Coordinates of C-alpha atoms in Angstrom, one line a residue:
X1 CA 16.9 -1.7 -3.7
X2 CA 17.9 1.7 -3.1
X3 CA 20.1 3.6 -6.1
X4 CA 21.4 7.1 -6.2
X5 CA 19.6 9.5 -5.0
X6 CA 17.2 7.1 -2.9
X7 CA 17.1 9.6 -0.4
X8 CA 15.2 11.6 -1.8
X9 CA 13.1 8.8 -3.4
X10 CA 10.1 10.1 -1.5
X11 CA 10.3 13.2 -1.7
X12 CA 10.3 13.5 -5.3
X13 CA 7.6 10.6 -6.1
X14 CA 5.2 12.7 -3.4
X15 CA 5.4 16.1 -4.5
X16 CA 4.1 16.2 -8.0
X17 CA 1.1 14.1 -6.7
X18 CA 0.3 17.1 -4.1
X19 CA 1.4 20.0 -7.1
X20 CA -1.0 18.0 -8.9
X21 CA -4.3 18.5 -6.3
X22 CA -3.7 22.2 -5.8
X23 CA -3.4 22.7 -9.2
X24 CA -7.2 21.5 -9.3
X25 CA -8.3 24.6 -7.4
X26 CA -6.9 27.2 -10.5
X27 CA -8.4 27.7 -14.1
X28 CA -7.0 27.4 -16.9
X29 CA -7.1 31.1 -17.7
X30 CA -5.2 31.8 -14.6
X31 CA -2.9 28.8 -15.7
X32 CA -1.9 30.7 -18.8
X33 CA -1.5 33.8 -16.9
X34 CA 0.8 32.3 -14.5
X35 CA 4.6 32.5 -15.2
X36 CA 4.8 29.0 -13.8
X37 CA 1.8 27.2 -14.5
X38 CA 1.2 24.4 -11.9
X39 CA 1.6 21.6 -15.1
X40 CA 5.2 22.6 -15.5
X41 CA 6.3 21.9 -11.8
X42 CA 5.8 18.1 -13.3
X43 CA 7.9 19.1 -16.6
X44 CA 11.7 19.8 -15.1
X45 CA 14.3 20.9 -16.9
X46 CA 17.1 18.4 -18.0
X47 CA 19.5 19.3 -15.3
X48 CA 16.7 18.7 -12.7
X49 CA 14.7 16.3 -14.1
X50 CA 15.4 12.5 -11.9
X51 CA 17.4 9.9 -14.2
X52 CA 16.9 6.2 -15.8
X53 CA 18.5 4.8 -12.5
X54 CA 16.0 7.1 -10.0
X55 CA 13.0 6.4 -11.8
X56 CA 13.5 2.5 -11.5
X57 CA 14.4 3.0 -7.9
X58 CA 11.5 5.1 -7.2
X59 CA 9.1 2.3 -9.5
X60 CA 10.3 -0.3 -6.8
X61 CA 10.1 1.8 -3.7
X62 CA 6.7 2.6 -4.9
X63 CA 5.6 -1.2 -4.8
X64 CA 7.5 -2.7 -2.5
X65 CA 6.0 -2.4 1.2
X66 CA 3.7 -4.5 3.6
X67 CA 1.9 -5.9 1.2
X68 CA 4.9 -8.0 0.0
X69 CA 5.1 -9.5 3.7
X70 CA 1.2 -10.4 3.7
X71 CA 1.4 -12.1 0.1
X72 CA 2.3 -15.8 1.4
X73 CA -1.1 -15.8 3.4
X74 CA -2.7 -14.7 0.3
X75 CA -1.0 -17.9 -1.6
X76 CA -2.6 -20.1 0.9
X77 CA -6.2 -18.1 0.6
X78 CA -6.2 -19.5 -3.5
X79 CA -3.9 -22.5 -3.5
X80 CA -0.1 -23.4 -4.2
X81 CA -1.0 -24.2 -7.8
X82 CA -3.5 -21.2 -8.9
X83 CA -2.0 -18.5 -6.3
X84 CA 1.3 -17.8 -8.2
X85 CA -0.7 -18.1 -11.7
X86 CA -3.3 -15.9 -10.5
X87 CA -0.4 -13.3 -9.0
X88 CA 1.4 -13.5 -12.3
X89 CA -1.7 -12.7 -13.8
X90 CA -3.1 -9.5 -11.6
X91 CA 0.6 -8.2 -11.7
X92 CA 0.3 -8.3 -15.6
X93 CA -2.8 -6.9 -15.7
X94 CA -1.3 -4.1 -13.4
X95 CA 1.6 -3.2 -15.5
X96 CA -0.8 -3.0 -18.8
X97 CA -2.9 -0.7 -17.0
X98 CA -0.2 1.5 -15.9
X99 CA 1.1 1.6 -19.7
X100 CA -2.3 2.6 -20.7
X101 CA -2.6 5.3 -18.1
X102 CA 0.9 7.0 -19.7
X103 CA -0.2 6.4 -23.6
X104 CA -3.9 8.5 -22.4
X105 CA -1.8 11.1 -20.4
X106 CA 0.4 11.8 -23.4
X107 CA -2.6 11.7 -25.9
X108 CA -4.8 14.4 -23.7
X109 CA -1.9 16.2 -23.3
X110 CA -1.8 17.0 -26.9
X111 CA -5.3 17.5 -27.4
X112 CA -5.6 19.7 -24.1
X113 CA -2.2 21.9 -25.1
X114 CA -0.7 20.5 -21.8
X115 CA 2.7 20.0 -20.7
X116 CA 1.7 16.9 -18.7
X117 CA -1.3 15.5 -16.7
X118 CA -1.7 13.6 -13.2
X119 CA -3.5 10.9 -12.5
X120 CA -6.9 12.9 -11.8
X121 CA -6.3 15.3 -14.5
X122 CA -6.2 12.5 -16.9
X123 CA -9.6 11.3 -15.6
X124 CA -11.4 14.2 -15.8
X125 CA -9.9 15.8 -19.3
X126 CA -11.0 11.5 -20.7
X127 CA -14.2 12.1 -19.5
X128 CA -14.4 15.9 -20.8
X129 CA -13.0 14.1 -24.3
X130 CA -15.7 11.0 -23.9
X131 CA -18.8 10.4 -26.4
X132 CA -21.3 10.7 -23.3
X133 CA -22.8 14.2 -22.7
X134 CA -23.8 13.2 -19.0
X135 CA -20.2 12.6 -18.4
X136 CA -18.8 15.6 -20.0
X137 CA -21.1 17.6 -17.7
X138 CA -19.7 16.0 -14.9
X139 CA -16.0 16.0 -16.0
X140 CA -15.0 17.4 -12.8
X141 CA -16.0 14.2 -10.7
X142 CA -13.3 12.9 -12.4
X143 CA -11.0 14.6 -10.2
X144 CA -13.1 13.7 -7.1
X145 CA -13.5 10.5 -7.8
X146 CA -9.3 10.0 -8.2
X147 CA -8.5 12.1 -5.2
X148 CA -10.9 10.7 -3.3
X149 CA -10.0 6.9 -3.8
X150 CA -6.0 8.1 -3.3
X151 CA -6.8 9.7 0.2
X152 CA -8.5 6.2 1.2
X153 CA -6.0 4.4 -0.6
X154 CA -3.0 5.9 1.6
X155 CA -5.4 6.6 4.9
X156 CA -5.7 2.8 4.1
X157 CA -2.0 2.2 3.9
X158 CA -1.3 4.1 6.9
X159 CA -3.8 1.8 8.9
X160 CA -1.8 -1.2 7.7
X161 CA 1.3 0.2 9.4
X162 CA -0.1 1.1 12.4
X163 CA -1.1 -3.0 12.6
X164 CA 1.6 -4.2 11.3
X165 CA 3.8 -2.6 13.8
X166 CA 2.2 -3.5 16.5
X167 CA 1.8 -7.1 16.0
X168 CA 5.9 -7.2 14.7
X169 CA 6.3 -5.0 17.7
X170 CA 4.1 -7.0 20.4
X171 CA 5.9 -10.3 19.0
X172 CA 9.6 -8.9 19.8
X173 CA 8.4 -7.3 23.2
X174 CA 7.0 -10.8 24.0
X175 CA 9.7 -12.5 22.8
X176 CA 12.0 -11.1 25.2
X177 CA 10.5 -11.4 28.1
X178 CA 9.8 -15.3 27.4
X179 CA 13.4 -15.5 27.0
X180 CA 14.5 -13.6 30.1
X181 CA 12.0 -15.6 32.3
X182 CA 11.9 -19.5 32.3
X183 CA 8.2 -20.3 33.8
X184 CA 9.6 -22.9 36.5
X185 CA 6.1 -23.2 38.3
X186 CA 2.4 -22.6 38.1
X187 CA 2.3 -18.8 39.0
X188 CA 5.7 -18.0 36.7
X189 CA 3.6 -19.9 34.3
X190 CA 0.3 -18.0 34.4
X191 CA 2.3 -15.0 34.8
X192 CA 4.3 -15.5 31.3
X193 CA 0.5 -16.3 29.9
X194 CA -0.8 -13.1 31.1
X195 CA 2.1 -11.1 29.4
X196 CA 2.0 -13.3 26.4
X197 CA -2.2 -12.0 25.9
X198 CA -1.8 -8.3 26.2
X199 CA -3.9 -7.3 23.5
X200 CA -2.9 -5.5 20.5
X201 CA -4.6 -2.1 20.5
X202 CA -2.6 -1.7 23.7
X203 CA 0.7 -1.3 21.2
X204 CA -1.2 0.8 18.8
X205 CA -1.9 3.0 21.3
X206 CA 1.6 3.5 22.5
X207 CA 2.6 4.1 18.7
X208 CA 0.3 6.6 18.6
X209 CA 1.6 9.6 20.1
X210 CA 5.3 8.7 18.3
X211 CA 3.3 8.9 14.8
X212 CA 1.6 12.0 15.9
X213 CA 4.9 13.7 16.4
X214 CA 6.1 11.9 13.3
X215 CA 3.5 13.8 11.5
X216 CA 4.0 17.1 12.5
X217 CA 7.1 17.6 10.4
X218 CA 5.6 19.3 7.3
X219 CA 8.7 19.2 5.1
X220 CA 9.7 15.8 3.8
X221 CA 13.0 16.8 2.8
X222 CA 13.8 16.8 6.7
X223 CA 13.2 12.9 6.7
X224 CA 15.6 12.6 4.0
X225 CA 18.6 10.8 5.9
X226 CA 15.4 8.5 7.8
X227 CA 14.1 7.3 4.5
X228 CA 17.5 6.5 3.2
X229 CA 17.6 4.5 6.3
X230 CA 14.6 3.0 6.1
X231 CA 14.8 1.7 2.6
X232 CA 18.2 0.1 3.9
X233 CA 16.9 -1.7 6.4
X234 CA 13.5 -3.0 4.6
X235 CA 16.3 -4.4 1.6
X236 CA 18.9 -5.9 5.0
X237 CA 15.3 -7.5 6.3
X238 CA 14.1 -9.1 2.9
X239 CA 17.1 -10.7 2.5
X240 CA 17.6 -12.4 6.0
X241 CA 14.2 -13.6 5.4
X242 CA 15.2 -15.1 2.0
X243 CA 17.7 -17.0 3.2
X244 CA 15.6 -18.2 6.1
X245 CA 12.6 -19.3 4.4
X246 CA 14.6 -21.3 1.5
X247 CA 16.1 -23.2 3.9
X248 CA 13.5 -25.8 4.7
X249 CA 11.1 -25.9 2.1
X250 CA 7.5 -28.1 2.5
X251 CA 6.7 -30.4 -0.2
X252 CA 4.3 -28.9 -2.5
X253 CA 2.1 -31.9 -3.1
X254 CA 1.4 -31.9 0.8
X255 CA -0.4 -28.4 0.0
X256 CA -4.0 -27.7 -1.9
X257 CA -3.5 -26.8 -5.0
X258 CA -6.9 -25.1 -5.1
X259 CA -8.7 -23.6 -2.1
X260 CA -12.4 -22.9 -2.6
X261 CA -13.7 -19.8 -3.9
X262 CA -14.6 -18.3 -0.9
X263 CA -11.3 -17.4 0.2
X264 CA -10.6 -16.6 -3.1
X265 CA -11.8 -12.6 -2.6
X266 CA -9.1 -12.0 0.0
X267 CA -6.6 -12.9 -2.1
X268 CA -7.5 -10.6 -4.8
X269 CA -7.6 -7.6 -2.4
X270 CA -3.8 -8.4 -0.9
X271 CA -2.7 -9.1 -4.4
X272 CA -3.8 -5.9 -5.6
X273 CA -3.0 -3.8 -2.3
X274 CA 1.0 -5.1 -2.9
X275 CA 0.6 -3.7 -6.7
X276 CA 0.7 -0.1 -5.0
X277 CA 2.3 1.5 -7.3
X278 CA -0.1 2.9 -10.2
X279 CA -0.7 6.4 -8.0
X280 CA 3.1 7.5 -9.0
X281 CA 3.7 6.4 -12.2
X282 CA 2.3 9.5 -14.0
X283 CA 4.2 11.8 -11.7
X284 CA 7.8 9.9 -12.2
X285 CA 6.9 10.1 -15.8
X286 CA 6.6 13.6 -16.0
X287 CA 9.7 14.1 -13.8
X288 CA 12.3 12.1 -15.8
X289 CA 15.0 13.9 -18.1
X290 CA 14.3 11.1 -21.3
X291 CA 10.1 10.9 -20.9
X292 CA 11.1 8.2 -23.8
X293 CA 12.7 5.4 -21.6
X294 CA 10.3 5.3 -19.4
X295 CA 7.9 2.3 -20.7
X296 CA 11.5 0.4 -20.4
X297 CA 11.8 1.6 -16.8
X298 CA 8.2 0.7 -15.8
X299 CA 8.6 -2.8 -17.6
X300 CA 12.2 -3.6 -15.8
X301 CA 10.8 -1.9 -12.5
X302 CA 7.5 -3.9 -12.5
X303 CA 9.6 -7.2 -13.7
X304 CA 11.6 -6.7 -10.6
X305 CA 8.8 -6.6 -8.6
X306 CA 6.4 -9.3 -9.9
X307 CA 9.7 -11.9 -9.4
X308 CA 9.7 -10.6 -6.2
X309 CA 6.2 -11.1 -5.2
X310 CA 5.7 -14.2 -6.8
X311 CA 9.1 -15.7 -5.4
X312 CA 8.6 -14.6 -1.5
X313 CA 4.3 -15.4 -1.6
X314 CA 5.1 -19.3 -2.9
X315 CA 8.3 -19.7 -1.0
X316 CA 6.7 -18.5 2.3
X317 CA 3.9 -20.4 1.9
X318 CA 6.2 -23.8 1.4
X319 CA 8.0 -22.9 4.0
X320 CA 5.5 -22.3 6.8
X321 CA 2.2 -23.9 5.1
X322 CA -1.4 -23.4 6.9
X323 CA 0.9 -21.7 9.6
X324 CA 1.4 -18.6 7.8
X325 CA 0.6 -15.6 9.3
X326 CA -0.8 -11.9 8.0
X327 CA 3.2 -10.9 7.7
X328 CA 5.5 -13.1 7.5
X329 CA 7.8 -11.7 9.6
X330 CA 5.7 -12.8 12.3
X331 CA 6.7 -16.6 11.4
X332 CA 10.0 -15.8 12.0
X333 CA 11.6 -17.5 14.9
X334 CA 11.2 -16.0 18.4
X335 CA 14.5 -17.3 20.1
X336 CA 16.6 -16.0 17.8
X337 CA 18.2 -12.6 17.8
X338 CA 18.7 -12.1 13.9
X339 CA 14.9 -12.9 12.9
X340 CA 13.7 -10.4 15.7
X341 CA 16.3 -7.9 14.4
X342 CA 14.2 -8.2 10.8
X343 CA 11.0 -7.9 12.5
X344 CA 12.6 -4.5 14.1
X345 CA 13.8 -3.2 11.1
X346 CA 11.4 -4.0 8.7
X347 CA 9.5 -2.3 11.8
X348 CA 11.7 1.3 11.5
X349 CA 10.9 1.0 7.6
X350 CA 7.4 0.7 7.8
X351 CA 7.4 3.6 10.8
X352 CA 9.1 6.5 8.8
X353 CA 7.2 5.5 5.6
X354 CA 4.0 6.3 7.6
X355 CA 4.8 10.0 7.3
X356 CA 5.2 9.3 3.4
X357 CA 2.1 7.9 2.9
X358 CA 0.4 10.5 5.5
X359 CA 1.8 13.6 3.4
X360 CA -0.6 13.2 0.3
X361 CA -4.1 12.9 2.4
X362 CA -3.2 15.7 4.7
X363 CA -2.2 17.9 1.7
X364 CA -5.3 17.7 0.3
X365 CA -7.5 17.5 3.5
X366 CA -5.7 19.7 6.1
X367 CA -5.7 23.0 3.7
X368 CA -9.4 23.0 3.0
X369 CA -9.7 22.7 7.6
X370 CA -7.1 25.9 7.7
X371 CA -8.4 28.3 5.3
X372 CA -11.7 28.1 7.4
X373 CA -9.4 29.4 10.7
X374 CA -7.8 32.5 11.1
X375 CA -4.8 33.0 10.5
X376 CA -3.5 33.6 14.3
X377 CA -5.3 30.1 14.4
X378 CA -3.9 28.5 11.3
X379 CA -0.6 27.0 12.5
X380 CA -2.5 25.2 15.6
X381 CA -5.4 24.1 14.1
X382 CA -3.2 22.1 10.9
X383 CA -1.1 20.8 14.1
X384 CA -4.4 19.5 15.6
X385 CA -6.1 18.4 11.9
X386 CA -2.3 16.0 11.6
X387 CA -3.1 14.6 14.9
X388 CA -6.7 14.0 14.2
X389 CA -6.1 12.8 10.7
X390 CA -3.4 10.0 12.7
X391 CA -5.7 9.1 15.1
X392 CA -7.9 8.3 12.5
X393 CA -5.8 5.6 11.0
X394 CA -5.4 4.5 14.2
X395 CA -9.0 3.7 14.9
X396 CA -9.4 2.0 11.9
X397 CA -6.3 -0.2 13.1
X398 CA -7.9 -0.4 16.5
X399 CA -11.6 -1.5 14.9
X400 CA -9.9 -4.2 12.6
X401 CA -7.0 -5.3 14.5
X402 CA -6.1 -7.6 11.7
X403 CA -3.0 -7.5 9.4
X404 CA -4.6 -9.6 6.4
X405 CA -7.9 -8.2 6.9
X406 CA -6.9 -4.7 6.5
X407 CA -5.1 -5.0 3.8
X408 CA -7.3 -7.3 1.9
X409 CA -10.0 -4.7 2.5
X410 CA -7.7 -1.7 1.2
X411 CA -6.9 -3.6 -1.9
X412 CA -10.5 -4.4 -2.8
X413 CA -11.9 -1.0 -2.5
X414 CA -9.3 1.5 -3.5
X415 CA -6.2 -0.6 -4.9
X416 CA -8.7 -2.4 -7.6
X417 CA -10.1 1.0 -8.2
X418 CA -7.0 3.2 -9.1
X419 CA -5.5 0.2 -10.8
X420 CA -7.8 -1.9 -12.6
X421 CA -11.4 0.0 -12.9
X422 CA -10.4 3.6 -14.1
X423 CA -7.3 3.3 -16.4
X424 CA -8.9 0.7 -19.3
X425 CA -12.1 2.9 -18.8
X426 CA -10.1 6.3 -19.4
X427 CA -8.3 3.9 -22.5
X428 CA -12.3 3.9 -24.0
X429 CA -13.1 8.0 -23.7
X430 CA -9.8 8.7 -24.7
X431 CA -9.4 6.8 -28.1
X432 CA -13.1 6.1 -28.9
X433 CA -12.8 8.9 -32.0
X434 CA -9.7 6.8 -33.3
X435 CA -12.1 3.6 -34.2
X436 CA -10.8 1.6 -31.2
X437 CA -10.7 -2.0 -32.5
X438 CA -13.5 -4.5 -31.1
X439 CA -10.1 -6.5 -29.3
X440 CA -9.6 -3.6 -27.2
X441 CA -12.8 -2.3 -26.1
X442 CA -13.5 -5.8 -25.1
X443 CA -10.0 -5.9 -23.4
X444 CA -10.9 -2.9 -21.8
X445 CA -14.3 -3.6 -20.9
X446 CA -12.8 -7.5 -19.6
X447 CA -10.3 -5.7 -17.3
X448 CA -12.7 -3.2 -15.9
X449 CA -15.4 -5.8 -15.0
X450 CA -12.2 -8.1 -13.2
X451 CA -11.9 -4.9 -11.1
X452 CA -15.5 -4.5 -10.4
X453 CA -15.9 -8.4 -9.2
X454 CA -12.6 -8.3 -7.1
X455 CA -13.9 -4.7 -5.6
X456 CA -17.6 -6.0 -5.1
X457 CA -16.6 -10.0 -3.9
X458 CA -13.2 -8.7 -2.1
X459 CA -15.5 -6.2 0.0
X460 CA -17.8 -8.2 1.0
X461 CA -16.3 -11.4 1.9
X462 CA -13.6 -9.0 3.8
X463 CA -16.5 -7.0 5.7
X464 CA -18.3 -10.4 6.3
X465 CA -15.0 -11.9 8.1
X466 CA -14.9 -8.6 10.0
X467 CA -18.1 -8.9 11.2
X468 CA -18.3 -12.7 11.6
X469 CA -14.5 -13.8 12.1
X470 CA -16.7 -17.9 12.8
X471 CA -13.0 -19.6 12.0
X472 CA -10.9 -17.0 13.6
X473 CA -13.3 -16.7 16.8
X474 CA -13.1 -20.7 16.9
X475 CA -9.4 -21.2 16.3
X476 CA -8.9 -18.7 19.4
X477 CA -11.7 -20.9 21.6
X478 CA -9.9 -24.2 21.0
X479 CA -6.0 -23.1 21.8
X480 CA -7.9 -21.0 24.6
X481 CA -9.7 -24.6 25.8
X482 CA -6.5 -26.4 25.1
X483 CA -4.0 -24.0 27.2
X484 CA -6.9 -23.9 30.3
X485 CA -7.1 -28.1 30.1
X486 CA -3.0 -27.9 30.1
X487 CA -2.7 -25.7 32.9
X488 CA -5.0 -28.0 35.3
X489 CA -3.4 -31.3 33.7
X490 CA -0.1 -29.3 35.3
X491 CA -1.4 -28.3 38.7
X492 CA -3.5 -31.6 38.9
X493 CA 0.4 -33.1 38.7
X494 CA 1.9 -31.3 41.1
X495 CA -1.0 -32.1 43.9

């Protein structure tokens, strides 16, 4: 998964993204006065600019996280049958709207006289460009409205780590102990039950102060040799569970092809949180030597991906069925060293790429809190803004202590936002003087209102099972009632 130079895979994908926000803040006069404008920091030079290799390394990085682990339980919320059609299909979608976002960057960079555009640049200069006054007046929102989504987008991502690792961590803590200890009467056994219910914000918490101080390194570059690591261990940990889930696969007839359409809305949101990716593409466009190759990178990149997607979401669900969990990972066997070795590294991965994902929201957020301080002040109050801005994501975890839930939720407000709403929309401002043909306005217009319904439905269903978790609540009641009628079945038998 990882090429050469994947360690600085992060680095590079991140940095353009926060050169692009400050670059927000300065005029164009004072751009053209500059030596270095802020729009060449995308535009390298040759000998610095990353290669064909980096840029598909950096396209997969850039997809691949938690939301891979968390598409099997999607597959089951739609159905064995219309799941993987309906993944192909989103992930198709995705890649188009990607494409579209590049062809409207290069277009407004020529009208504009710009070396290259981000992603909220592109927004605002399509609305500047557009047929409608009101939005022309308003161009600027553009910029808001982008900046504003990608702070909840990778707040939102952040929030899924913090879960994730504590349920892969609570599952390998309890693990071990049920191994060490072999309940050989009725206290051992109520003892092992007690240890085996410690809730889950209790291991959020104790992540907490280890992110914090995650956090405080400013400078990616010092995680360099961690991310290389991690990216190694998330590829060891997707292979082990390859091999494990191919092994004993269900028979698909024995599984709903179709699930009703109520469950439909949460897989749309995962589907769309896994296609992660759209928030780097203009930056890794701008940074490559040949701009030229890239649509073949982003096609070969995003092909890799989609056959990844589609081959662990249908294989995990054959292989664990109704069982399936909000990561698969957490299927994985508990009695067996190897499977809670993946849950540990794919645990490590998910921990340093925290501070990845962190970097863009404090960049944006964190400046505008120091410039208010003096500057005897600055340095502590950006240390106590990071911690904050953590704790944040924490709560959120701590609120909705729910692996599928949170990123189902993520994916319907932000993901389908960045990804499906705004690029076919910027598509219609940017080419409506060039007598767009009726097939693509309605193209555009059939992909925007897709990203409306899966934002609108995916919300509300999500915020309906947070509020009212009925099946989750009963579930818990009938194992609960089951485990209390087993434990007095057992003492009744040793009276």
């Amino acid at each position: 998964m990882d090429g050469a130079g994947g360690e600085e895979l992060d680095m590079e994908v991140m940095k353009p993204l926060i050169d692009e926000q400050n670059s927000d803040a300065i005029s164009d006069e004072e751009h053209e006065n500059n030596f270095l404008p802020v729009e060449k920091h995308y535009q390298l030079d040759n000998e610095e600019g990353i290669t064909f290799i980096q840029t598909l390394t950096h396209l997969l990085k850039g997809n691949i996280g938690t939301g891979l682990l968390g598409l099997p339980l999607a597959i089951k919320n739609a159905g064995i049958v219309i799941g993987p059609i309906s993944l192909v299909f989103i992930g198709v979608i995705s890649v188009h709207c990607m494409h579209i976002l590049v062809r409207c960057s290069h277009c407004l960079c020529q009208r504009m006289k710009k070396s290259s555009l981000g992603y909220s640049d592109t927004v605002s200069y399509a609305m500047e460009v557009g047929p409608l006054t009101a939005l022309q007046k308003r161009a600027s929102w553009g910029r808001y409205i982008v900046d504003f989504f990608l702070v909840i987008t990778q707040l939102g991502f952040c929030s899924v780590y913090v879960v994730f690792l504590a349920e892969n961590v609570k599952q390998v803590h309890e693990g071990f102990l049920e191994n060490k200890t072999t309940p050989i009467n009725v206290s051992t056994t109520s003892s092992s039950s007690e240890k085996r219910s410690t809730d889950l914000r209790i291991y959020m918490l104790c992540f907490l102060p280890f992110m914090i101080l995650l956090v405080f390194i400013r400078d990616l570059k010092s995680l360099s040799f961690l991310s290389l690591l991690a990216n190694l261990s998330m590829a060891v940990s997707l292979v082990i569970i390859y091999q494990y889930i191919v092994r004993d696969i269900v028979d698909p007839r024995k599984l709903p092809p179709v699930l009703g359409w109520k469950k439909y809305p949460l897989f749309f949101g995962t589907a769309i949180f896994a296609f992660e990716g759209i928030g780097v593409v203009l930056p890794l466009e701008n940074r490559m030597k040949d701009t030229t190759r890239f649509p073949q990178a982003l096609n070969i990149g995003m092909g890799i991906v989609m056959t990844l997607y589609i081959s662990l979401a249908t294989l995990g669900y054959l292989r664990f069925g109704d069982e399936i969990k909000g990561s698969i990972t957490l299927n994985l066997p508990q009695d067996i060293w190897l499977y809670q070795s993946v849950k540990i590294l794919y645990s490590f991965g998910i921990f340093v790429t925290y501070s990845i994902q962190y970097y863009v929201p404090a960049e944006i957020l964190i400046p505008a809190v120091t410039s208010k301080v003096e500057q005897k002040w600055k340095f502590l109050s950006e240390l106590v803004a990071r911690a904050l801005l953590v704790c944040s994501t924490c709560a959120v975890a701590v609120l909705i202590p729910r692996l599928d839930l949170v990123i189902s939720f993520v994916g319907a407000v932000s993901s389908s936002t960045l990804a499906l709403i705004l690029p076919p929309l910027v598509e219609i401002l940017t080419f409506y003087k060039e007598n767009l043909s009726l097939w693509t306005v309605f193209k555009d217009i059939f992909i925007a209102v897709i990203g409306v319904v899966g934002f609108l439905t995916g919300t509300y269903v999500t915020v309906e099972e947070i509020i009212y978790p009925a099946s989750t609540v009963l579930a818990n009641a009938t194992e609960s009632i089951s485990a209390d009628l087993n434990a007095t079945n057992l003492v009744n038998g040793l009276k």
